[in-house]
Amino acid sequence: MDLDKIGLYLGCLIPTEQYAYELALREVLPEFGLELVDIEGPACCGAPLRHINLSLTMYLSARNIALFEKEGLDILAPCPYCHQALSEAKDIMKKNPALKEKVNTYLKEEGLEYRGTNEHFHLLDLLHDEIGIEKIKESIKEPLEGLNIAAHYGCHLIRPNDIPRPDHSEDPQKLETLLKAIGAKSEYYNEKLDCCGAHIFINDQESALTKTGQKLEAVQKHGFDGMTTMCPWGQRMFDAKQDSAGQTVGASLSLPVIYYIQLLGLAMGKEQEKLGLHLNKSPVDKLGSKEED
Amino acid sequence: MARIGVFICHCGTNIGGVVDVDELVKFSSKLDDVVHADDYKYMCSDPGGKVIKDAIEEHDLNRIVVTSCSPRMHEPTFQSVIEDAGLNRFCLEMANVREHCSWVHKDEKEEATKKAKDLVAMAVRKAKTLEALTSFQKDVVHDALVIGAGIAGIQAALDMAETGKKVYLVEREPSIGGRMAQLDKTFPTLDCSSCILTPKMMDVARHPNIELLTYSEVAEVDGSVGDFKVKVKRKPTYVDWEKCNGCGECAQVCRMKERVSDEFNEGLGKRSAIYVPFQQAVPLKYTIDPSKCLMLLSGKCGDSPPCQDVCELGAIDYQQEEKIIELNVGSIVVATGYDMLDASDMYEYSYSRSPDIITNLEFERLISSSGPTSGHVHRLSDGEEVKSVSFILCAGSRDKDHKEYCCRIGCMSALKQAYLLRDHMGEDLEINICYTDIRSFGKGYEEFYRRIRDGRSNFIRGRPSEIDVDEDGKLIYNIFDTTTQKLLEVRSDLIVLVPPLVPRNDSGELSRILRITEGADGFFLESHPKLKPSDTTTDGIFIAGCCQGPKDIPDVVAQASGAAAKAMGIISREELESDPMIAWADPDMCVGCGVCVDVCPYSARELNEVMGIAEVDAILCTGCGGCIASCPSNACIHKNMTKQQILRMIDEVI
Amino acid sequence: MSIVDLTSMAEPEGEAQKKVNEIIKGLKEDIPNDCYQCGKCTSGCEAFILTELEPHKVMALSKSGFIDELLNSSEIWTCVTCLKCKERCPQDLAPVDVIFAVKNIAVVSGKQIDSGYSNMLQAVLGTGFIQSPKEVVDRENNAVTREGLGLTPMKGPEEIAKLQQVLMKAAMETLR
Ligand SMILES: Cc1cc2nc3c(=O)[nH]c(=O)nc-3n(C[C@H](O)[C@H](O)[C@H](O)COP(=O)(O)OP(=O)(O)OC[C@H]3O[C@@H](n4cnc5c(N)ncnc54)[C@H](O)[C@@H]3O)c2cc1C
Ligand code: SF4
Ligand code: SF4
Ligand code: SF4
Ligand code: SF4
């Protein structure tokens, strides 16, 4: 890995409520010799504003990239929603230099310039491609043997394939590979690529929770011991809103849902509290007991 | 002294409607050395030709410029006109004002007229120094080569052989027959495919004028139209075909029996390491698959190889080696057919997740009475009964992520297969045909479609987004039917994907060997999409069948006969006129470095050791220009397209 | 226009259609006219089963110019942005983005939108983020805060007024 430090761009959801993700990231990644750098000034990536005004999305994404670019930093965007917005902005400006100029006239007012010279990663490609499976395997002290964990990638992490995404849009495998690296097993399930419903929660809670509930029910029925995510939106739905989702679809759900980075931390022998495990609402303790079996 | 005549064609309104022709005539007549300029509505017509001929006589013209369409279209026409009037045919220069100007600048008439003037001025400048060239005759080889022995190649070979010409038919597989041999029945008349194909295969085998080279591939092609030198690589079959009588005892005892995936059955069946692709194979001779034979792989097969033990004729020969056969032919027909798109590329359709999701070509083997299940259709995963079958049309065709074109046979193949299923399995079977548009454009096709629309099969107008495999192994998909506006959930035991036909995976390499062009879709490119559907951009080489693009058997056969007729047009001549627009090496400039000798793809350059210079073999040179671009001493010149001529044309406009 | 929808007497609106197409072209995508109505998008639409959003119909209406019908439909607000339609469209089209474009136009033309969206916009304009750090509860129902967990305070935009100003301007422009 050439990277020894990287700018951490958390977006909106992680630093305002998905604290477990942030705790675990800050706890685990430095173990691989990677310094996470916080910088002054980032704002929303703009993705949630797409519904209202696509220009805002464009501006905000470009602005965030420019901020890190100014510091000479590559970016780690652990939220797929953010990561995709950054990728899309970058892609469009690359294909349309005139637009890039236009965006820059606005950025100038904030004393910034977008050039597009830095890279951005999601946790998935950072772990799988940069840090690498070998290093991860070496770091494992307590492999999670005996666990069968469902992989939830999240729509924006893999789609759409016309802009660079961290994994294959229809047959992503990196998360499974990462699960295997920490000793767990991850079977294929038909609903793997399905949506969590998070993005209509804002205006149609019932539909959103139905999506969440249906996917959880399918995973539970398949016999998985738990589900892992790399997305704060998905985690929020599957973990924090699991009870309401269960009520909405009329199912009794009791599925441990856990960030992959938390699982990795556990396998590395980290303290639960430092990984924010107490913040997960779903019955993550079940994972431990299952493991012992 | 050049006395130039300029003739400007209106091409109806194609040029006349955009360019100010009167103005152009005026402009041309003032150019240096132009003694006459005139215009006419259709210069390529007989009266148009007369305008030119009369003017040549009246004004004693010796160089002619025609301002009209692309020389690809009418250069030969105008060459004949001026030849009739007593001029050398190479004293003609054309300015392409239609394609290069009036068609592309329809809305900018004034600018277009300006550009037309430039084009004419350039042509006139070049015409001044045009050399009168003489072509000469070269002998034609009267034999022909056909590459690929599917129905296209078989048809072309038979057509030519029937006229008495010798035809070499090269086929890569151990047997001829191609894809058609894999089909069960054929739409729209439902003839049994082998019943109509096998007699033709036998005709090929028996024909005294056809020399069949199976298990062989073309490795090298040199020379040009009328005289191609071809090297054919004959792969070792490890069986002496002179001795083998096709009894098949060897395959019965082979230690790899039932252990090798059978390509003829699209991997649905198994064969031995020594095999014939299918029972009606022509020739009916056995071949050892070197990638599977234990003896060939490790030099050991049990105590002693059973095939060798059982063959009373002593035909097995593990020492056989590859042979290179050299052929000399006047013309070549390429008929290498198609492959199918790998259906596992469409991840959302789970092809690699369930053996019960198959392609339409696999289905042909499944329903065929000579297939691996003797025509019994059952679930491939567990052998259970099939109660519901779904066909998914346009799976990867008309799809920008895979193949943008229409596969042209998919709809009809599905309708046919639905018919066969109903026929085999009776009324209780559910058949779902998921389509976007049913394309049944051929003769008798719409009538066939009408027959299937009998209420016994479900036509669902829509396309699934994904196919899933249930815990019990059943296939399940959602499909929005755009006619009833309902989202349907369908559970099927068998799903037949209809993927596009794609170019053979080695077609790129073959196109390089033959120096023919591939289109954007990867199929071999015809020289004109309407008027020259079986010509290629290389003279003397023709294409037929699915190697030019997906098509059904009637179209394949028609094109094959067309290509055969075209090839005959060449090999039945005694001599061909060679094109004198070729390379020439100026002996005063050439230093004998030999760069051109290495560059020339047609072996037309040779070093004259005595004189220390390079020479051009006028018969072999095709005028490709390779040597001219590479000659470091500027000694190589393209006749009537010299550097000076080109530079002067450029001078004219800048 | 010589075309009239006799069920509603609506006529295709060329201007509105152009606006949709401009946004789509800005995203470097093909406009809905390429859609051949195979219905693959709707077959897999994650919203359709719940809310009857028919992406193929969105495409049909926009290529025929019946934009007003789309602007007034509540379904366009139910897209879950799963992106499956865009991913799998055989013509490389993006119903999801056409839906975004229509929603953007609806906002500009003053259609009533869900308060969730306006609140979110206000939050971004005011703080740079869609929400501020929240107090959450752990599995034992104890309240926890960012600070309480030992996480450093968020470093948002320094000059929020400046950002707000630029955002207001950018929103008026087509940065596409
Ligand atoms: C599922 C399915 C069902 C069909 N059903 C029908 C039907 O009912 N009716 C109908 O009209 N059409 C049907 N078709 C279409 C039909 O298969 C084709 O039109 C026809 O077989 C094409 O013949 P061809 O000779 O062009 O190609 P092929 O049959 O592919 O023959 C090409 C031959 O060239 C050989 N070859 C390839 N490369 C080389 C090389 N480099 N050197 C030497 N030899 C080479 C191959 O081995 C092969 O023998 C169907 C197609 C499919 C996929
Ligand atoms: S022939 Fe039918 S199945 Fe094949 S691409 Fe055309 S429309 Fe689709
Ligand atoms: S132009 Fe030159 S390189 Fe081309 S065929 Fe003739 S001699 Fe060979
Ligand atoms: S998948 Fe694409 S082509 Fe098919 S209906 Fe939807 S938008 Fe149109
Ligand atoms: S992105 Fe929206 S319209 Fe497209 S399939 Fe998903 S929910 Fe449906």
mmCIF file with all atom_site columns, N, CA, C and O and ligand atoms in Angstrom, chain B residues 148 150-152 171-173 178-179 186-187 335-338 364 409 416 504 506 545-546 551-554 556, ligand 1:
data_model
loop_
_atom_site.group_PDB
_atom_site.id
_atom_site.type_symbol
_atom_site.label_atom_id
_atom_site.label_alt_id
_atom_site.label_comp_id
_atom_site.label_asym_id
_atom_site.label_entity_id
_atom_site.label_seq_id
_atom_site.pdbx_PDB_ins_code
_atom_site.Cartn_x
_atom_site.Cartn_y
_atom_site.Cartn_z
_atom_site.occupancy
_atom_site.B_iso_or_equiv
_atom_site.pdbx_formal_charge
_atom_site.auth_seq_id
_atom_site.auth_comp_id
_atom_site.auth_asym_id
_atom_site.auth_atom_id
_atom_site.pdbx_PDB_model_num
ATOM   1   N N   . GLY B 1 148 ? -14.589 -22.739 -43.822 1.00 0.00 ? 148 GLY B N   1
ATOM   2   C CA  . GLY B 1 148 ? -15.762 -22.967 -42.971 1.00 0.00 ? 148 GLY B CA  1
ATOM   3   C C   . GLY B 1 148 ? -16.781 -23.813 -43.707 1.00 0.00 ? 148 GLY B C   1
ATOM   4   O O   . GLY B 1 148 ? -17.192 -23.482 -44.814 1.00 0.00 ? 148 GLY B O   1
ATOM   5   N N   . GLY B 1 150 ? -20.003 -24.879 -42.636 1.00 0.00 ? 150 GLY B N   1
ATOM   6   C CA  . GLY B 1 150 ? -21.383 -24.907 -42.187 1.00 0.00 ? 150 GLY B CA  1
ATOM   7   C C   . GLY B 1 150 ? -22.243 -24.918 -43.429 1.00 0.00 ? 150 GLY B C   1
ATOM   8   O O   . GLY B 1 150 ? -21.747 -25.176 -44.541 1.00 0.00 ? 150 GLY B O   1
ATOM   9   N N   . ILE B 1 151 ? -23.534 -24.619 -43.265 1.00 0.00 ? 151 ILE B N   1
ATOM   10  C CA  . ILE B 1 151 ? -24.389 -24.666 -44.441 1.00 0.00 ? 151 ILE B CA  1
ATOM   11  C C   . ILE B 1 151 ? -23.944 -23.655 -45.493 1.00 0.00 ? 151 ILE B C   1
ATOM   12  O O   . ILE B 1 151 ? -24.014 -23.924 -46.697 1.00 0.00 ? 151 ILE B O   1
ATOM   13  N N   . ALA B 1 152 ? -23.406 -22.512 -45.065 1.00 0.00 ? 152 ALA B N   1
ATOM   14  C CA  . ALA B 1 152 ? -22.948 -21.506 -46.030 1.00 0.00 ? 152 ALA B CA  1
ATOM   15  C C   . ALA B 1 152 ? -21.790 -22.044 -46.862 1.00 0.00 ? 152 ALA B C   1
ATOM   16  O O   . ALA B 1 152 ? -21.823 -21.990 -48.099 1.00 0.00 ? 152 ALA B O   1
ATOM   17  N N   . GLU B 1 171 ? -12.286 -26.901 -43.008 1.00 0.00 ? 171 GLU B N   1
ATOM   18  C CA  . GLU B 1 171 ? -13.159 -26.852 -41.834 1.00 0.00 ? 171 GLU B CA  1
ATOM   19  C C   . GLU B 1 171 ? -12.338 -27.110 -40.579 1.00 0.00 ? 171 GLU B C   1
ATOM   20  O O   . GLU B 1 171 ? -11.537 -28.033 -40.532 1.00 0.00 ? 171 GLU B O   1
ATOM   21  N N   . ARG B 1 172 ? -12.584 -26.323 -39.565 1.00 0.00 ? 172 ARG B N   1
ATOM   22  C CA  . ARG B 1 172 ? -11.780 -26.421 -38.353 1.00 0.00 ? 172 ARG B CA  1
ATOM   23  C C   . ARG B 1 172 ? -12.104 -27.654 -37.511 1.00 0.00 ? 172 ARG B C   1
ATOM   24  O O   . ARG B 1 172 ? -11.253 -28.257 -36.890 1.00 0.00 ? 172 ARG B O   1
ATOM   25  N N   . GLU B 1 173 ? -13.386 -28.026 -37.496 1.00 0.00 ? 173 GLU B N   1
ATOM   26  C CA  . GLU B 1 173 ? -13.811 -29.157 -36.669 1.00 0.00 ? 173 GLU B CA  1
ATOM   27  C C   . GLU B 1 173 ? -13.552 -30.473 -37.411 1.00 0.00 ? 173 GLU B C   1
ATOM   28  O O   . GLU B 1 173 ? -13.328 -30.479 -38.612 1.00 0.00 ? 173 GLU B O   1
ATOM   29  N N   . GLY B 1 178 ? -21.425 -27.572 -39.339 1.00 0.00 ? 178 GLY B N   1
ATOM   30  C CA  . GLY B 1 178 ? -21.610 -26.319 -38.611 1.00 0.00 ? 178 GLY B CA  1
ATOM   31  C C   . GLY B 1 178 ? -22.789 -26.353 -37.659 1.00 0.00 ? 178 GLY B C   1
ATOM   32  O O   . GLY B 1 178 ? -23.204 -27.408 -37.177 1.00 0.00 ? 178 GLY B O   1
ATOM   33  N N   . ARG B 1 179 ? -23.330 -25.184 -37.388 1.00 0.00 ? 179 ARG B N   1
ATOM   34  C CA  . ARG B 1 179 ? -24.406 -25.041 -36.408 1.00 0.00 ? 179 ARG B CA  1
ATOM   35  C C   . ARG B 1 179 ? -25.683 -25.755 -36.836 1.00 0.00 ? 179 ARG B C   1
ATOM   36  O O   . ARG B 1 179 ? -26.443 -26.240 -36.022 1.00 0.00 ? 179 ARG B O   1
ATOM   37  N N   . THR B 1 186 ? -36.280 -26.963 -38.214 1.00 0.00 ? 186 THR B N   1
ATOM   38  C CA  . THR B 1 186 ? -36.002 -25.594 -38.639 1.00 0.00 ? 186 THR B CA  1
ATOM   39  C C   . THR B 1 186 ? -37.288 -24.843 -38.966 1.00 0.00 ? 186 THR B C   1
ATOM   40  O O   . THR B 1 186 ? -38.188 -25.383 -39.609 1.00 0.00 ? 186 THR B O   1
ATOM   41  N N   . PHE B 1 187 ? -37.340 -23.588 -38.466 1.00 0.00 ? 187 PHE B N   1
ATOM   42  C CA  . PHE B 1 187 ? -38.495 -22.740 -38.791 1.00 0.00 ? 187 PHE B CA  1
ATOM   43  C C   . PHE B 1 187 ? -38.395 -22.298 -40.230 1.00 0.00 ? 187 PHE B C   1
ATOM   44  O O   . PHE B 1 187 ? -37.279 -22.290 -40.766 1.00 0.00 ? 187 PHE B O   1
ATOM   45  N N   . ALA B 1 335 ? -16.725 -18.467 -44.800 1.00 0.00 ? 335 ALA B N   1
ATOM   46  C CA  . ALA B 1 335 ? -18.047 -18.837 -44.281 1.00 0.00 ? 335 ALA B CA  1
ATOM   47  C C   . ALA B 1 335 ? -17.886 -19.457 -42.901 1.00 0.00 ? 335 ALA B C   1
ATOM   48  O O   . ALA B 1 335 ? -18.253 -20.596 -42.659 1.00 0.00 ? 335 ALA B O   1
ATOM   49  N N   . THR B 1 336 ? -17.329 -18.659 -41.980 1.00 0.00 ? 336 THR B N   1
ATOM   50  C CA  . THR B 1 336 ? -16.948 -19.229 -40.690 1.00 0.00 ? 336 THR B CA  1
ATOM   51  C C   . THR B 1 336 ? -18.038 -19.139 -39.622 1.00 0.00 ? 336 THR B C   1
ATOM   52  O O   . THR B 1 336 ? -17.816 -19.579 -38.491 1.00 0.00 ? 336 THR B O   1
ATOM   53  N N   . GLY B 1 337 ? -19.194 -18.555 -39.955 1.00 0.00 ? 337 GLY B N   1
ATOM   54  C CA  . GLY B 1 337 ? -20.335 -18.669 -39.055 1.00 0.00 ? 337 GLY B CA  1
ATOM   55  C C   . GLY B 1 337 ? -20.244 -17.845 -37.777 1.00 0.00 ? 337 GLY B C   1
ATOM   56  O O   . GLY B 1 337 ? -19.582 -16.814 -37.731 1.00 0.00 ? 337 GLY B O   1
ATOM   57  N N   . TYR B 1 338 ? -20.903 -18.359 -36.735 1.00 0.00 ? 338 TYR B N   1
ATOM   58  C CA  . TYR B 1 338 ? -21.086 -17.564 -35.514 1.00 0.00 ? 338 TYR B CA  1
ATOM   59  C C   . TYR B 1 338 ? -20.849 -18.374 -34.249 1.00 0.00 ? 338 TYR B C   1
ATOM   60  O O   . TYR B 1 338 ? -20.864 -19.593 -34.256 1.00 0.00 ? 338 TYR B O   1
ATOM   61  N N   . GLU B 1 364 ? -31.807 -26.640 -28.374 1.00 0.00 ? 364 GLU B N   1
ATOM   62  C CA  . GLU B 1 364 ? -31.874 -27.424 -29.609 1.00 0.00 ? 364 GLU B CA  1
ATOM   63  C C   . GLU B 1 364 ? -31.350 -28.843 -29.360 1.00 0.00 ? 364 GLU B C   1
ATOM   64  O O   . GLU B 1 364 ? -31.899 -29.819 -29.857 1.00 0.00 ? 364 GLU B O   1
ATOM   65  N N   . ILE B 1 409 ? -32.739 -14.084 -35.368 1.00 0.00 ? 409 ILE B N   1
ATOM   66  C CA  . ILE B 1 409 ? -33.325 -15.412 -35.414 1.00 0.00 ? 409 ILE B CA  1
ATOM   67  C C   . ILE B 1 409 ? -33.930 -15.806 -34.071 1.00 0.00 ? 409 ILE B C   1
ATOM   68  O O   . ILE B 1 409 ? -34.588 -16.836 -33.957 1.00 0.00 ? 409 ILE B O   1
ATOM   69  N N   . LYS B 1 416 ? -40.441 -21.471 -32.634 1.00 0.00 ? 416 LYS B N   1
ATOM   70  C CA  . LYS B 1 416 ? -40.265 -22.850 -33.083 1.00 0.00 ? 416 LYS B CA  1
ATOM   71  C C   . LYS B 1 416 ? -40.123 -23.788 -31.891 1.00 0.00 ? 416 LYS B C   1
ATOM   72  O O   . LYS B 1 416 ? -40.764 -24.849 -31.826 1.00 0.00 ? 416 LYS B O   1
ATOM   73  N N   . ARG B 1 504 ? -17.345 -15.302 -34.435 1.00 0.00 ? 504 ARG B N   1
ATOM   74  C CA  . ARG B 1 504 ? -16.465 -16.354 -33.917 1.00 0.00 ? 504 ARG B CA  1
ATOM   75  C C   . ARG B 1 504 ? -15.359 -15.700 -33.095 1.00 0.00 ? 504 ARG B C   1
ATOM   76  O O   . ARG B 1 504 ? -14.872 -14.625 -33.459 1.00 0.00 ? 504 ARG B O   1
ATOM   77  N N   . ASP B 1 506 ? -12.332 -16.175 -32.876 1.00 0.00 ? 506 ASP B N   1
ATOM   78  C CA  . ASP B 1 506 ? -11.040 -15.934 -33.539 1.00 0.00 ? 506 ASP B CA  1
ATOM   79  C C   . ASP B 1 506 ? -11.209 -15.136 -34.827 1.00 0.00 ? 506 ASP B C   1
ATOM   80  O O   . ASP B 1 506 ? -10.328 -15.118 -35.675 1.00 0.00 ? 506 ASP B O   1
ATOM   81  N N   . GLY B 1 545 ? -22.926 -16.148 -45.195 1.00 0.00 ? 545 GLY B N   1
ATOM   82  C CA  . GLY B 1 545 ? -23.485 -16.726 -43.979 1.00 0.00 ? 545 GLY B CA  1
ATOM   83  C C   . GLY B 1 545 ? -23.317 -15.830 -42.767 1.00 0.00 ? 545 GLY B C   1
ATOM   84  O O   . GLY B 1 545 ? -23.112 -14.621 -42.885 1.00 0.00 ? 545 GLY B O   1
ATOM   85  N N   . CYS B 1 546 ? -23.365 -16.464 -41.593 1.00 0.00 ? 546 CYS B N   1
ATOM   86  C CA  . CYS B 1 546 ? -23.399 -15.699 -40.352 1.00 0.00 ? 546 CYS B CA  1
ATOM   87  C C   . CYS B 1 546 ? -22.078 -15.025 -39.997 1.00 0.00 ? 546 CYS B C   1
ATOM   88  O O   . CYS B 1 546 ? -22.042 -14.229 -39.063 1.00 0.00 ? 546 CYS B O   1
ATOM   89  N N   . LYS B 1 551 ? -28.097 -14.336 -39.357 1.00 0.00 ? 551 LYS B N   1
ATOM   90  C CA  . LYS B 1 551 ? -29.187 -14.515 -40.306 1.00 0.00 ? 551 LYS B CA  1
ATOM   91  C C   . LYS B 1 551 ? -29.699 -15.943 -40.246 1.00 0.00 ? 551 LYS B C   1
ATOM   92  O O   . LYS B 1 551 ? -29.060 -16.821 -39.670 1.00 0.00 ? 551 LYS B O   1
ATOM   93  N N   . ASP B 1 552 ? -30.856 -16.167 -40.849 1.00 0.00 ? 552 ASP B N   1
ATOM   94  C CA  . ASP B 1 552 ? -31.448 -17.491 -40.847 1.00 0.00 ? 552 ASP B CA  1
ATOM   95  C C   . ASP B 1 552 ? -30.942 -18.303 -42.044 1.00 0.00 ? 552 ASP B C   1
ATOM   96  O O   . ASP B 1 552 ? -30.245 -17.774 -42.911 1.00 0.00 ? 552 ASP B O   1
ATOM   97  N N   . ILE B 1 553 ? -31.303 -19.560 -42.081 1.00 0.00 ? 553 ILE B N   1
ATOM   98  C CA  . ILE B 1 553 ? -30.752 -20.435 -43.116 1.00 0.00 ? 553 ILE B CA  1
ATOM   99  C C   . ILE B 1 553 ? -31.115 -19.986 -44.543 1.00 0.00 ? 553 ILE B C   1
ATOM   100 O O   . ILE B 1 553 ? -30.246 -19.973 -45.415 1.00 0.00 ? 553 ILE B O   1
ATOM   101 N N   . PRO B 1 554 ? -32.378 -19.601 -44.818 1.00 0.00 ? 554 PRO B N   1
ATOM   102 C CA  . PRO B 1 554 ? -32.665 -19.157 -46.185 1.00 0.00 ? 554 PRO B CA  1
ATOM   103 C C   . PRO B 1 554 ? -31.748 -18.015 -46.643 1.00 0.00 ? 554 PRO B C   1
ATOM   104 O O   . PRO B 1 554 ? -31.242 -18.028 -47.773 1.00 0.00 ? 554 PRO B O   1
ATOM   105 N N   . VAL B 1 556 ? -28.769 -17.334 -45.415 1.00 0.00 ? 556 VAL B N   1
ATOM   106 C CA  . VAL B 1 556 ? -27.401 -17.856 -45.461 1.00 0.00 ? 556 VAL B CA  1
ATOM   107 C C   . VAL B 1 556 ? -27.158 -18.516 -46.818 1.00 0.00 ? 556 VAL B C   1
ATOM   108 O O   . VAL B 1 556 ? -26.164 -18.255 -47.493 1.00 0.00 ? 556 VAL B O   1
HETATM 109 C C1  . LIG D 2 .   ? -30.886 -21.752 -31.328 1.00 0.00 ? 1   LIG D C1  1
HETATM 110 C C2  . LIG D 2 .   ? -30.866 -21.529 -32.807 1.00 0.00 ? 1   LIG D C2  1
HETATM 111 C C3  . LIG D 2 .   ? -31.867 -22.033 -33.585 1.00 0.00 ? 1   LIG D C3  1
HETATM 112 C C4  . LIG D 2 .   ? -31.889 -21.797 -34.960 1.00 0.00 ? 1   LIG D C4  1
HETATM 113 N N1  . LIG D 2 .   ? -32.914 -22.271 -35.693 1.00 0.00 ? 1   LIG D N1  1
HETATM 114 C C5  . LIG D 2 .   ? -33.004 -21.973 -37.007 1.00 0.00 ? 1   LIG D C5  1
HETATM 115 C C6  . LIG D 2 .   ? -34.100 -22.427 -37.784 1.00 0.00 ? 1   LIG D C6  1
HETATM 116 O O1  . LIG D 2 .   ? -34.968 -23.123 -37.278 1.00 0.00 ? 1   LIG D O1  1
HETATM 117 N N2  . LIG D 2 .   ? -34.186 -22.037 -39.089 1.00 0.00 ? 1   LIG D N2  1
HETATM 118 C C7  . LIG D 2 .   ? -33.231 -21.236 -39.655 1.00 0.00 ? 1   LIG D C7  1
HETATM 119 O O2  . LIG D 2 .   ? -33.368 -20.854 -40.814 1.00 0.00 ? 1   LIG D O2  1
HETATM 120 N N3  . LIG D 2 .   ? -32.134 -20.826 -38.960 1.00 0.00 ? 1   LIG D N3  1
HETATM 121 C C8  . LIG D 2 .   ? -32.001 -21.177 -37.650 1.00 0.00 ? 1   LIG D C8  1
HETATM 122 N N4  . LIG D 2 .   ? -30.910 -20.765 -36.930 1.00 0.00 ? 1   LIG D N4  1
HETATM 123 C C9  . LIG D 2 .   ? -29.829 -20.026 -37.632 1.00 0.00 ? 1   LIG D C9  1
HETATM 124 C C10 . LIG D 2 .   ? -28.805 -21.003 -38.259 1.00 0.00 ? 1   LIG D C10 1
HETATM 125 O O3  . LIG D 2 .   ? -28.163 -21.706 -37.234 1.00 0.00 ? 1   LIG D O3  1
HETATM 126 C C11 . LIG D 2 .   ? -27.778 -20.243 -39.065 1.00 0.00 ? 1   LIG D C11 1
HETATM 127 O O4  . LIG D 2 .   ? -28.422 -19.423 -40.010 1.00 0.00 ? 1   LIG D O4  1
HETATM 128 C C12 . LIG D 2 .   ? -26.834 -21.149 -39.853 1.00 0.00 ? 1   LIG D C12 1
HETATM 129 O O5  . LIG D 2 .   ? -26.531 -22.304 -39.139 1.00 0.00 ? 1   LIG D O5  1
HETATM 130 C C13 . LIG D 2 .   ? -25.550 -20.399 -40.168 1.00 0.00 ? 1   LIG D C13 1
HETATM 131 O O6  . LIG D 2 .   ? -24.719 -21.162 -40.989 1.00 0.00 ? 1   LIG D O6  1
HETATM 132 P P1  . LIG D 2 .   ? -23.220 -20.719 -41.342 1.00 0.00 ? 1   LIG D P1  1
HETATM 133 O O7  . LIG D 2 .   ? -22.706 -21.698 -42.282 1.00 0.00 ? 1   LIG D O7  1
HETATM 134 O O8  . LIG D 2 .   ? -23.186 -19.296 -41.714 1.00 0.00 ? 1   LIG D O8  1
HETATM 135 O O9  . LIG D 2 .   ? -22.420 -20.796 -39.957 1.00 0.00 ? 1   LIG D O9  1
HETATM 136 P P2  . LIG D 2 .   ? -21.978 -22.090 -39.067 1.00 0.00 ? 1   LIG D P2  1
HETATM 137 O O10 . LIG D 2 .   ? -23.048 -23.085 -39.037 1.00 0.00 ? 1   LIG D O10 1
HETATM 138 O O11 . LIG D 2 .   ? -21.512 -21.502 -37.784 1.00 0.00 ? 1   LIG D O11 1
HETATM 139 O O12 . LIG D 2 .   ? -20.766 -22.700 -39.857 1.00 0.00 ? 1   LIG D O12 1
HETATM 140 C C14 . LIG D 2 .   ? -19.480 -22.179 -39.813 1.00 0.00 ? 1   LIG D C14 1
HETATM 141 C C15 . LIG D 2 .   ? -18.468 -23.306 -39.946 1.00 0.00 ? 1   LIG D C15 1
HETATM 142 O O13 . LIG D 2 .   ? -17.177 -22.731 -40.056 1.00 0.00 ? 1   LIG D O13 1
HETATM 143 C C16 . LIG D 2 .   ? -16.292 -23.420 -39.196 1.00 0.00 ? 1   LIG D C16 1
HETATM 144 N N5  . LIG D 2 .   ? -15.234 -22.487 -38.840 1.00 0.00 ? 1   LIG D N5  1
HETATM 145 C C17 . LIG D 2 .   ? -15.323 -21.435 -37.984 1.00 0.00 ? 1   LIG D C17 1
HETATM 146 N N6  . LIG D 2 .   ? -14.147 -20.789 -37.925 1.00 0.00 ? 1   LIG D N6  1
HETATM 147 C C18 . LIG D 2 .   ? -13.306 -21.432 -38.750 1.00 0.00 ? 1   LIG D C18 1
HETATM 148 C C19 . LIG D 2 .   ? -11.950 -21.222 -39.124 1.00 0.00 ? 1   LIG D C19 1
HETATM 149 N N7  . LIG D 2 .   ? -11.242 -20.215 -38.619 1.00 0.00 ? 1   LIG D N7  1
HETATM 150 N N8  . LIG D 2 .   ? -11.388 -22.066 -40.011 1.00 0.00 ? 1   LIG D N8  1
HETATM 151 C C20 . LIG D 2 .   ? -12.115 -23.084 -40.514 1.00 0.00 ? 1   LIG D C20 1
HETATM 152 N N9  . LIG D 2 .   ? -13.387 -23.329 -40.208 1.00 0.00 ? 1   LIG D N9  1
HETATM 153 C C21 . LIG D 2 .   ? -13.986 -22.504 -39.336 1.00 0.00 ? 1   LIG D C21 1
HETATM 154 C C22 . LIG D 2 .   ? -17.148 -23.859 -38.057 1.00 0.00 ? 1   LIG D C22 1
HETATM 155 O O14 . LIG D 2 .   ? -16.573 -24.941 -37.389 1.00 0.00 ? 1   LIG D O14 1
HETATM 156 C C23 . LIG D 2 .   ? -18.448 -24.206 -38.741 1.00 0.00 ? 1   LIG D C23 1
HETATM 157 O O15 . LIG D 2 .   ? -18.465 -25.537 -39.168 1.00 0.00 ? 1   LIG D O15 1
HETATM 158 C C24 . LIG D 2 .   ? -30.864 -21.021 -35.571 1.00 0.00 ? 1   LIG D C24 1
HETATM 159 C C25 . LIG D 2 .   ? -29.827 -20.517 -34.764 1.00 0.00 ? 1   LIG D C25 1
HETATM 160 C C26 . LIG D 2 .   ? -29.829 -20.764 -33.389 1.00 0.00 ? 1   LIG D C26 1
HETATM 161 C C27 . LIG D 2 .   ? -28.739 -20.194 -32.542 1.00 0.00 ? 1   LIG D C27 1
#
